[in-house]
CSV table of C-alpha atoms and ligand atoms in Angstrom, one decimal:
chain,number,residue,atom,x,y,z
A,1,UNK,CA,-55.5,-41.4,-79.4
A,2,UNK,CA,-58.0,-43.7,-77.3
A,3,UNK,CA,-56.8,-46.3,-75.0
A,4,UNK,CA,-57.5,-49.8,-76.2
A,5,UNK,CA,-59.3,-52.1,-74.0
A,6,UNK,CA,-56.4,-54.3,-73.4
A,7,UNK,CA,-54.2,-51.5,-71.9
A,8,UNK,CA,-56.6,-50.1,-69.6
A,9,UNK,CA,-55.7,-50.0,-65.9
A,10,UNK,CA,-58.3,-50.9,-63.3
A,11,UNK,CA,-56.3,-49.4,-60.6
A,12,UNK,CA,-54.1,-46.6,-61.1
A,13,UNK,CA,-52.1,-47.3,-58.0
A,14,UNK,CA,-50.8,-50.6,-59.7
A,15,UNK,CA,-48.9,-48.3,-62.0
A,16,UNK,CA,-46.4,-47.6,-59.2
A,17,UNK,CA,-43.8,-50.0,-58.1
A,18,UNK,CA,-44.7,-52.3,-54.9
A,19,UNK,CA,-42.1,-50.3,-52.7
A,20,UNK,CA,-44.0,-47.0,-53.5
A,21,UNK,CA,-47.3,-48.5,-53.1
A,22,UNK,CA,-46.4,-49.7,-49.6
A,23,UNK,CA,-45.2,-46.2,-48.3
A,24,UNK,CA,-47.3,-45.1,-45.3
A,25,UNK,CA,-47.4,-41.4,-45.2
A,26,UNK,CA,-45.5,-39.5,-42.5
A,27,UNK,CA,-47.8,-38.1,-39.8
A,28,UNK,CA,-46.8,-34.6,-39.0
A,29,UNK,CA,-47.6,-32.7,-35.5
A,30,UNK,CA,-51.2,-31.3,-35.5
A,31,UNK,CA,-51.3,-27.8,-36.8
A,32,UNK,CA,-52.7,-25.2,-34.2
A,33,UNK,CA,-55.3,-23.9,-36.7
A,34,UNK,CA,-56.7,-27.3,-37.2
A,35,UNK,CA,-57.1,-27.7,-33.3
A,36,UNK,CA,-58.6,-24.1,-33.1
A,37,UNK,CA,-61.2,-24.9,-35.6
A,38,UNK,CA,-62.1,-28.4,-34.1
A,39,UNK,CA,-62.4,-26.9,-30.6
A,40,UNK,CA,-63.9,-23.6,-31.9
A,41,UNK,CA,-61.4,-21.6,-30.0
A,42,UNK,CA,-59.1,-19.0,-30.9
A,43,UNK,CA,-55.5,-20.0,-31.9
A,44,UNK,CA,-54.0,-18.0,-29.3
A,45,UNK,CA,-55.5,-20.3,-26.7
A,46,UNK,CA,-53.7,-23.3,-28.1
A,47,UNK,CA,-50.1,-24.2,-27.2
A,48,UNK,CA,-48.3,-26.6,-29.5
A,49,UNK,CA,-45.5,-28.6,-28.2
A,50,UNK,CA,-45.5,-31.3,-31.0
A,51,UNK,CA,-43.0,-30.6,-33.6
A,52,UNK,CA,-39.7,-29.4,-31.7
A,53,UNK,CA,-39.9,-26.0,-32.9
A,54,UNK,CA,-38.1,-22.9,-31.4
A,55,UNK,CA,-40.4,-21.3,-28.8
A,56,UNK,CA,-38.2,-18.1,-29.1
A,57,UNK,CA,-39.3,-17.8,-32.9
A,58,UNK,CA,-37.4,-16.7,-35.6
A,59,UNK,CA,-33.9,-15.0,-35.0
A,60,UNK,CA,-34.1,-11.2,-35.3
A,61,UNK,CA,-31.1,-11.3,-37.8
A,62,UNK,CA,-32.9,-13.7,-39.9
A,63,UNK,CA,-35.9,-11.8,-39.9
A,64,UNK,CA,-34.1,-8.6,-41.1
A,65,UNK,CA,-32.8,-10.5,-44.0
A,66,UNK,CA,-36.0,-12.0,-45.0
A,67,UNK,CA,-37.8,-8.6,-45.4
A,68,UNK,CA,-34.7,-7.5,-47.4
A,69,UNK,CA,-35.1,-10.7,-49.6
A,70,UNK,CA,-38.5,-10.0,-50.6
A,71,UNK,CA,-37.6,-7.4,-52.9
A,72,UNK,CA,-35.9,-9.9,-55.4
A,73,UNK,CA,-38.6,-12.5,-55.5
A,74,UNK,CA,-39.1,-12.2,-59.2
A,75,UNK,CA,-35.5,-13.7,-59.4
A,76,UNK,CA,-34.6,-17.5,-59.3
A,77,UNK,CA,-32.5,-18.1,-56.1
A,78,UNK,CA,-28.9,-18.8,-56.3
A,79,UNK,CA,-29.1,-22.6,-57.2
A,80,UNK,CA,-25.5,-23.2,-55.8
A,81,UNK,CA,-26.3,-21.2,-52.7
A,82,UNK,CA,-22.9,-19.3,-52.8
A,83,UNK,CA,-23.4,-16.9,-49.8
A,84,UNK,CA,-24.8,-19.4,-47.5
A,85,UNK,CA,-22.1,-21.9,-48.2
A,86,UNK,CA,-19.5,-19.3,-47.7
A,87,UNK,CA,-20.9,-18.4,-44.4
A,88,UNK,CA,-20.9,-22.0,-43.5
A,89,UNK,CA,-17.2,-22.5,-44.6
A,90,UNK,CA,-16.2,-19.4,-42.6
A,91,UNK,CA,-17.9,-20.9,-39.7
A,92,UNK,CA,-16.9,-24.6,-39.8
A,93,UNK,CA,-13.8,-24.5,-41.7
A,94,UNK,CA,-14.9,-26.8,-44.4
A,95,UNK,CA,-14.5,-26.3,-48.3
A,96,UNK,CA,-17.3,-25.2,-50.6
A,97,UNK,CA,-17.2,-28.5,-52.3
A,98,UNK,CA,-18.0,-30.3,-49.2
A,99,UNK,CA,-21.6,-28.7,-48.6
A,100,UNK,CA,-24.8,-29.8,-49.8
A,101,UNK,CA,-27.8,-27.5,-49.0
A,102,UNK,CA,-31.4,-28.9,-48.9
A,103,UNK,CA,-35.1,-27.7,-48.4
A,104,UNK,CA,-34.7,-28.7,-44.7
A,105,UNK,CA,-32.4,-31.4,-43.6
A,106,UNK,CA,-34.9,-33.9,-44.8
A,107,UNK,CA,-34.2,-32.9,-48.3
A,108,UNK,CA,-30.4,-33.5,-47.8
A,109,UNK,CA,-31.3,-37.0,-46.4
A,110,UNK,CA,-33.3,-37.6,-49.5
A,111,UNK,CA,-30.4,-36.5,-51.8
A,112,UNK,CA,-28.1,-38.8,-49.8
A,113,UNK,CA,-30.4,-41.8,-50.2
A,114,UNK,CA,-31.0,-41.2,-53.9
A,115,UNK,CA,-27.3,-40.7,-54.8
A,116,UNK,CA,-26.3,-44.0,-53.3
A,117,UNK,CA,-29.3,-46.3,-52.6
A,118,UNK,CA,-30.9,-48.5,-55.3
A,119,UNK,CA,-33.5,-51.5,-55.2
A,120,UNK,CA,-30.9,-54.3,-54.6
A,121,UNK,CA,-29.2,-52.4,-51.8
A,122,UNK,CA,-29.9,-52.2,-47.8
A,123,UNK,CA,-29.6,-49.5,-45.5
A,124,UNK,CA,-29.5,-49.6,-41.7
A,125,UNK,CA,-31.1,-47.6,-39.0
A,126,UNK,CA,-32.0,-48.2,-35.5
A,127,UNK,CA,-35.4,-49.1,-33.9
A,128,UNK,CA,-37.2,-45.8,-32.5
A,129,UNK,CA,-34.9,-43.8,-35.0
A,130,UNK,CA,-36.4,-40.7,-36.6
A,131,UNK,CA,-39.1,-41.9,-39.1
A,132,UNK,CA,-37.7,-40.1,-42.3
A,133,UNK,CA,-34.8,-42.6,-42.5
A,134,UNK,CA,-37.0,-45.4,-43.4
A,135,UNK,CA,-39.1,-43.3,-45.7
A,136,UNK,CA,-36.1,-42.0,-47.7
A,137,UNK,CA,-34.7,-45.8,-48.1
A,138,UNK,CA,-38.1,-46.8,-49.2
A,139,UNK,CA,-38.5,-44.0,-51.9
A,140,UNK,CA,-35.3,-45.7,-53.5
A,141,UNK,CA,-36.7,-49.1,-53.4
A,142,UNK,CA,-33.7,-50.1,-51.3
A,143,UNK,CA,-34.3,-52.4,-48.4
A,144,UNK,CA,-34.5,-50.8,-44.8
A,145,UNK,CA,-32.9,-52.8,-42.2
A,146,UNK,CA,-33.9,-52.0,-38.6
A,147,UNK,CA,-31.4,-52.9,-35.9
A,148,UNK,CA,-32.9,-53.3,-32.3
A,149,UNK,CA,-32.5,-50.5,-30.0
A,150,UNK,CA,-31.2,-50.9,-26.4
A,151,UNK,CA,-33.2,-49.0,-23.6
A,152,UNK,CA,-34.6,-46.7,-26.5
A,153,UNK,CA,-31.0,-45.7,-27.6
A,154,UNK,CA,-29.3,-46.7,-30.8
A,155,UNK,CA,-27.4,-50.1,-30.0
A,156,UNK,CA,-24.2,-49.5,-32.1
A,157,UNK,CA,-23.1,-53.2,-31.6
A,158,UNK,CA,-26.5,-54.3,-33.3
A,159,UNK,CA,-26.2,-51.6,-36.1
A,160,UNK,CA,-22.7,-53.1,-37.0
A,161,UNK,CA,-24.0,-56.5,-36.8
A,162,UNK,CA,-26.9,-55.5,-39.2
A,163,UNK,CA,-24.5,-54.6,-42.0
A,164,UNK,CA,-24.1,-56.9,-44.9
A,165,UNK,CA,-22.3,-57.0,-48.2
A,166,UNK,CA,-25.6,-55.3,-49.6
A,167,UNK,CA,-25.4,-52.5,-47.1
A,168,UNK,CA,-24.7,-49.2,-48.6
A,169,UNK,CA,-25.9,-46.9,-46.0
A,170,UNK,CA,-26.2,-46.4,-42.2
A,171,UNK,CA,-28.3,-43.7,-40.8
A,172,UNK,CA,-27.7,-42.4,-37.0
A,173,UNK,CA,-29.6,-39.5,-35.2
A,174,UNK,CA,-27.5,-37.9,-32.5
A,175,UNK,CA,-29.5,-37.0,-30.5
A,176,UNK,CA,-32.2,-39.2,-31.8
A,177,UNK,CA,-35.8,-37.9,-32.2
A,178,UNK,CA,-38.2,-39.0,-30.5
A,179,UNK,CA,-36.2,-40.8,-27.8
A,180,UNK,CA,-33.5,-37.9,-27.0
A,181,UNK,CA,-30.8,-40.4,-26.5
A,182,UNK,CA,-27.3,-39.3,-27.2
A,183,UNK,CA,-24.4,-41.5,-28.5
A,184,UNK,CA,-21.1,-40.4,-26.7
A,185,UNK,CA,-18.2,-39.0,-29.1
A,186,UNK,CA,-16.0,-42.1,-28.0
A,187,UNK,CA,-18.7,-44.5,-29.1
A,188,UNK,CA,-19.4,-42.9,-32.3
A,189,UNK,CA,-15.8,-42.8,-33.2
A,190,UNK,CA,-15.3,-46.3,-32.5
A,191,UNK,CA,-18.3,-47.1,-34.5
A,192,UNK,CA,-17.1,-45.3,-37.5
A,193,UNK,CA,-13.7,-47.0,-37.5
A,194,UNK,CA,-15.6,-50.4,-37.5
A,195,UNK,CA,-18.0,-49.6,-40.5
A,196,UNK,CA,-16.7,-50.7,-43.7
A,197,UNK,CA,-15.4,-47.8,-45.9
A,198,UNK,CA,-18.0,-48.8,-48.6
A,199,UNK,CA,-20.8,-48.1,-46.4
A,200,UNK,CA,-21.9,-44.5,-46.4
A,201,UNK,CA,-22.6,-43.1,-42.8
A,202,UNK,CA,-25.4,-40.5,-42.5
A,203,UNK,CA,-25.0,-38.6,-39.1
A,204,UNK,CA,-28.1,-36.6,-38.4
A,205,UNK,CA,-27.1,-33.7,-35.9
A,206,UNK,CA,-30.4,-31.7,-36.1
A,207,UNK,CA,-30.1,-31.0,-32.4
A,208,UNK,CA,-26.5,-30.1,-32.2
A,209,UNK,CA,-26.9,-26.7,-31.1
A,210,UNK,CA,-28.9,-27.9,-28.1
A,211,UNK,CA,-26.1,-30.2,-26.7
A,212,UNK,CA,-23.9,-29.0,-24.2
A,213,UNK,CA,-20.5,-28.3,-25.7
A,214,UNK,CA,-18.7,-30.8,-23.4
A,215,UNK,CA,-21.1,-33.6,-24.8
A,216,UNK,CA,-20.7,-32.8,-28.5
A,217,UNK,CA,-19.0,-34.9,-31.1
A,218,UNK,CA,-16.2,-33.3,-33.0
A,219,UNK,CA,-18.0,-34.8,-36.1
A,220,UNK,CA,-16.7,-32.3,-38.7
A,221,UNK,CA,-13.1,-33.1,-37.8
A,222,UNK,CA,-14.0,-36.9,-38.4
A,223,UNK,CA,-14.9,-36.0,-42.0
A,224,UNK,CA,-11.0,-36.0,-43.0
A,225,UNK,CA,-10.5,-39.5,-41.2
A,226,UNK,CA,-13.9,-41.0,-42.9
A,227,UNK,CA,-14.6,-40.2,-46.2
A,228,UNK,CA,-17.7,-42.3,-46.1
A,229,UNK,CA,-19.2,-39.8,-43.5
A,230,UNK,CA,-22.0,-37.4,-44.1
A,231,UNK,CA,-22.9,-34.9,-41.3
A,232,UNK,CA,-26.4,-33.2,-41.6
A,233,UNK,CA,-27.6,-30.2,-39.6
A,234,UNK,CA,-30.6,-27.8,-39.9
A,235,UNK,CA,-31.9,-24.3,-39.3
A,236,UNK,CA,-35.3,-25.9,-38.3
A,237,UNK,CA,-34.6,-26.2,-34.5
A,238,UNK,CA,-32.1,-23.9,-32.8
A,239,UNK,CA,-32.2,-21.1,-35.6
A,240,UNK,CA,-35.9,-21.0,-35.4
A,241,UNK,CA,-36.5,-21.3,-39.2
A,242,UNK,CA,-38.5,-24.6,-39.6
A,243,UNK,CA,-41.0,-22.9,-41.8
A,244,UNK,CA,-38.5,-21.8,-44.3
A,245,UNK,CA,-36.9,-25.3,-44.7
A,246,UNK,CA,-33.1,-25.0,-44.7
A,247,UNK,CA,-30.7,-27.7,-43.9
A,248,UNK,CA,-27.2,-28.8,-45.1
A,249,UNK,CA,-24.8,-31.6,-45.3
A,250,UNK,CA,-21.0,-31.6,-45.0
A,251,UNK,CA,-19.3,-34.6,-46.8
A,252,UNK,CA,-16.2,-35.5,-48.8
A,253,UNK,CA,-16.3,-33.5,-52.0
A,254,UNK,CA,-17.0,-36.4,-54.0
A,255,UNK,CA,-19.9,-37.6,-51.9
A,256,UNK,CA,-21.1,-33.9,-51.9
A,257,UNK,CA,-20.9,-33.8,-55.7
A,258,UNK,CA,-23.2,-36.9,-56.2
A,259,UNK,CA,-25.7,-35.4,-53.8
A,260,UNK,CA,-25.7,-32.1,-55.7
A,261,UNK,CA,-26.3,-33.7,-58.9
A,262,UNK,CA,-29.6,-35.6,-57.6
A,263,UNK,CA,-30.9,-32.6,-55.7
A,264,UNK,CA,-33.3,-30.3,-57.5
A,265,UNK,CA,-31.5,-27.2,-59.0
A,266,UNK,CA,-33.4,-24.6,-56.8
A,267,UNK,CA,-34.1,-26.6,-54.0
A,268,UNK,CA,-33.7,-23.9,-51.3
A,269,UNK,CA,-35.4,-20.6,-52.1
A,270,UNK,CA,-34.0,-17.0,-52.0
A,271,UNK,CA,-35.5,-16.1,-48.7
A,272,UNK,CA,-34.7,-19.1,-47.0
A,273,UNK,CA,-31.0,-18.7,-48.2
A,274,UNK,CA,-30.8,-15.3,-47.2
A,275,UNK,CA,-32.4,-16.1,-43.7
A,276,UNK,CA,-30.1,-19.1,-43.1
A,277,UNK,CA,-27.0,-16.9,-43.8
A,278,UNK,CA,-28.0,-14.1,-41.5
A,279,UNK,CA,-29.2,-16.6,-39.0
A,280,UNK,CA,-26.0,-18.6,-39.0
A,281,UNK,CA,-24.3,-15.2,-37.5
A,282,UNK,CA,-27.0,-14.8,-34.7
A,283,UNK,CA,-24.9,-16.3,-31.9
A,284,UNK,CA,-26.8,-14.5,-29.3
A,285,UNK,CA,-30.1,-16.0,-30.6
A,286,UNK,CA,-28.8,-19.5,-30.6
A,287,UNK,CA,-27.3,-19.0,-27.0
A,288,UNK,CA,-30.6,-17.8,-25.8
A,289,UNK,CA,-32.3,-20.6,-27.5
A,290,UNK,CA,-29.9,-23.2,-25.8
A,291,UNK,CA,-30.2,-21.7,-22.5
A,292,UNK,CA,-34.0,-21.5,-22.7
A,293,UNK,CA,-34.0,-25.2,-23.4
A,294,UNK,CA,-31.7,-26.0,-20.6
A,295,UNK,CA,-33.9,-24.1,-18.2
A,296,UNK,CA,-37.0,-25.8,-19.8
A,297,UNK,CA,-35.8,-29.1,-19.6
A,298,UNK,CA,-35.0,-28.8,-15.8
A,299,UNK,CA,-38.4,-27.5,-15.3
A,300,UNK,CA,-40.2,-30.2,-17.4
A,301,UNK,CA,-38.2,-33.0,-15.9
A,302,UNK,CA,-38.9,-31.7,-12.4
A,303,UNK,CA,-42.4,-31.4,-13.1
A,304,UNK,CA,-42.8,-34.8,-14.4
A,305,UNK,CA,-40.9,-36.3,-11.5
A,306,UNK,CA,-43.5,-34.6,-9.3
A,307,UNK,CA,-46.3,-36.1,-11.0
A,308,UNK,CA,-44.7,-39.6,-11.0
A,309,UNK,CA,-44.3,-39.6,-14.7
A,310,UNK,CA,-41.3,-41.6,-16.3
A,311,UNK,CA,-39.4,-39.9,-19.1
A,312,UNK,CA,-36.3,-40.9,-21.2
A,313,UNK,CA,-33.6,-38.5,-20.5
A,314,UNK,CA,-33.2,-36.3,-23.5
A,315,UNK,CA,-30.3,-34.3,-25.3
A,316,UNK,CA,-32.8,-32.4,-27.6
A,317,UNK,CA,-35.3,-29.7,-27.1
A,318,UNK,CA,-38.0,-32.6,-26.4
A,319,UNK,CA,-38.8,-35.1,-24.1
A,320,UNK,CA,-40.7,-38.3,-24.5
A,321,UNK,CA,-42.9,-39.4,-21.5
A,322,UNK,CA,-44.3,-42.8,-20.5
A,323,UNK,CA,-48.1,-42.8,-19.6
A,324,UNK,CA,-50.8,-45.1,-19.2
A,325,UNK,CA,-53.2,-45.0,-22.0
A,326,UNK,CA,-51.1,-42.5,-24.1
A,327,UNK,CA,-53.8,-42.1,-27.0
A,328,UNK,CA,-56.4,-41.1,-24.3
A,329,UNK,CA,-53.9,-38.7,-22.7
A,330,UNK,CA,-53.2,-37.1,-26.1
A,331,UNK,CA,-56.9,-36.7,-26.6
A,332,UNK,CA,-57.6,-35.1,-23.2
A,333,UNK,CA,-54.6,-32.8,-23.7
A,334,UNK,CA,-56.0,-31.7,-27.0
A,335,UNK,CA,-59.3,-30.9,-25.2
A,336,UNK,CA,-57.2,-28.6,-22.9
A,337,UNK,CA,-55.6,-27.0,-25.9
A,338,UNK,CA,-52.3,-28.6,-25.8
A,339,UNK,CA,-50.9,-30.5,-28.6
A,340,UNK,CA,-48.2,-32.9,-28.1
A,341,UNK,CA,-47.1,-36.0,-30.4
A,342,UNK,CA,-48.2,-39.5,-30.1
A,343,UNK,CA,-45.2,-41.7,-31.2
A,344,UNK,CA,-47.0,-45.1,-31.5
A,345,UNK,CA,-45.7,-45.3,-35.0
A,346,UNK,CA,-42.1,-45.3,-33.5
A,347,UNK,CA,-43.0,-48.8,-31.7
A,348,UNK,CA,-43.5,-46.6,-28.5
A,349,UNK,CA,-47.3,-46.9,-28.1
A,350,UNK,CA,-47.1,-45.9,-24.2
A,351,UNK,CA,-45.0,-42.7,-24.9
A,352,UNK,CA,-45.9,-39.1,-25.8
A,353,UNK,CA,-43.1,-36.6,-27.0
A,354,UNK,CA,-43.3,-33.1,-25.8
A,355,UNK,CA,-41.2,-30.4,-27.0
A,356,UNK,CA,-39.7,-27.8,-24.6
A,357,UNK,CA,-41.5,-24.6,-24.7
A,358,UNK,CA,-41.4,-21.1,-23.1
A,359,UNK,CA,-41.6,-21.4,-19.2
A,360,UNK,CA,-45.5,-20.6,-19.2
A,361,UNK,CA,-46.0,-23.2,-22.0
A,362,UNK,CA,-44.2,-25.9,-20.1
A,363,UNK,CA,-46.1,-24.9,-16.9
A,364,UNK,CA,-49.4,-25.1,-18.7
A,365,UNK,CA,-48.5,-28.5,-20.1
A,366,UNK,CA,-47.4,-29.9,-16.8
A,367,UNK,CA,-50.9,-28.7,-15.4
A,368,UNK,CA,-52.9,-30.0,-18.2
A,369,UNK,CA,-50.9,-33.3,-18.0
A,370,UNK,CA,-51.9,-33.6,-14.4
A,371,UNK,CA,-55.4,-33.3,-15.2
A,372,UNK,CA,-55.4,-35.6,-18.3
A,373,UNK,CA,-53.3,-38.6,-16.7
A,374,UNK,CA,-55.5,-41.9,-16.6
A,375,UNK,CA,-56.6,-42.7,-12.9
B,1,LIG,C1,-36.3,-32.0,-36.7
B,1,LIG,C2,-35.4,-33.1,-37.2
B,1,LIG,C3,-34.8,-32.7,-38.5
B,1,LIG,C4,-34.9,-31.5,-39.2
B,1,LIG,O1,-35.7,-31.7,-40.4
B,1,LIG,P1,-35.7,-30.3,-41.3
B,1,LIG,O2,-36.1,-30.9,-42.6
B,1,LIG,O3,-34.3,-29.6,-41.3
B,1,LIG,O4,-36.7,-29.5,-40.6
B,1,LIG,C5,-33.7,-33.7,-38.8
B,1,LIG,N1,-33.5,-34.7,-38.2
B,1,LIG,C6,-34.1,-35.0,-37.0
B,1,LIG,C7,-34.0,-36.4,-36.2
B,1,LIG,C8,-35.3,-34.1,-36.5
B,1,LIG,O5,-35.9,-34.5,-35.4
């Protein structure tokens, strides 16, 4: 059947709702292969400190599980992720019904947003917060409400003040990316007590394993006290599995049930499920990742201080630095084969975010930075 002239569209984009048309695409870190092509040099000559990836690579236990899982690729994965969920239950003392698995924790954030948000509702997040929150809210047609930050950190008072009768969800990152700022357990607990019980609080703990134990929040213990709390974590950072995409959420069973209804049935593939379950048991790898990051952070911040470069103290595996002409410094670092992350899109045009790498990578970054700083 032919379209009549009357219903022919002049611009296909007009078929999408306005809230979809206004989405700005997420800007990922520049891939190594892309810069290698641009500079005409071998990828081995390039260091990437742009996406907070684990410089130690993949956990060896996860790697063995990956190799074993390849044999079964003709089969669909376990849509309920039984083995990984069991491993998470054993490790964290939660029930199976409290877990939602995702294709990265971004996917879990997506399930949370789609389960609870709709065009007439609002969701609150902080200025300088992880960019994915605003996107996930926008996909649903809900209205994102940005609360002003304070010294680059989440201002919990301002976030509470931004909650209205239309607010259905609040996103918090602890520590936040790209600022690295950490909310204390006491402040976070006080915040949760003040948030209305009909507002879902998503607490994103992607960098939890990098926080020294004494500074961590006992967020899983809070799940019983706050049924409106969702805690999200990931295998992308300390477990070194960013490329496989596995994340998870812990929540009240009723909340988890809704999130599980809106996620895609086979959202985590079989290799990822096997790698994550094995990686979870690799305490040695996570300990090494933590210690390397601690030492690397000391090396990085000492080097920055020596160069007279300001930075925001960070609880993550990255640090955001303040430089004159950040866009120019970024380009000059690229010319020296060093990829970092410009964060102008986070309302931080004078900053670059640098992931903590291996000792030699940090040293090379500091050297390249010295030569790239604007006069
Ligand atoms: C890296 C990161 C994540 C992890 O995303 P995945 O989808 O699990 O790779 C989540 N939240 C924040 C704040 C991050 O920086």
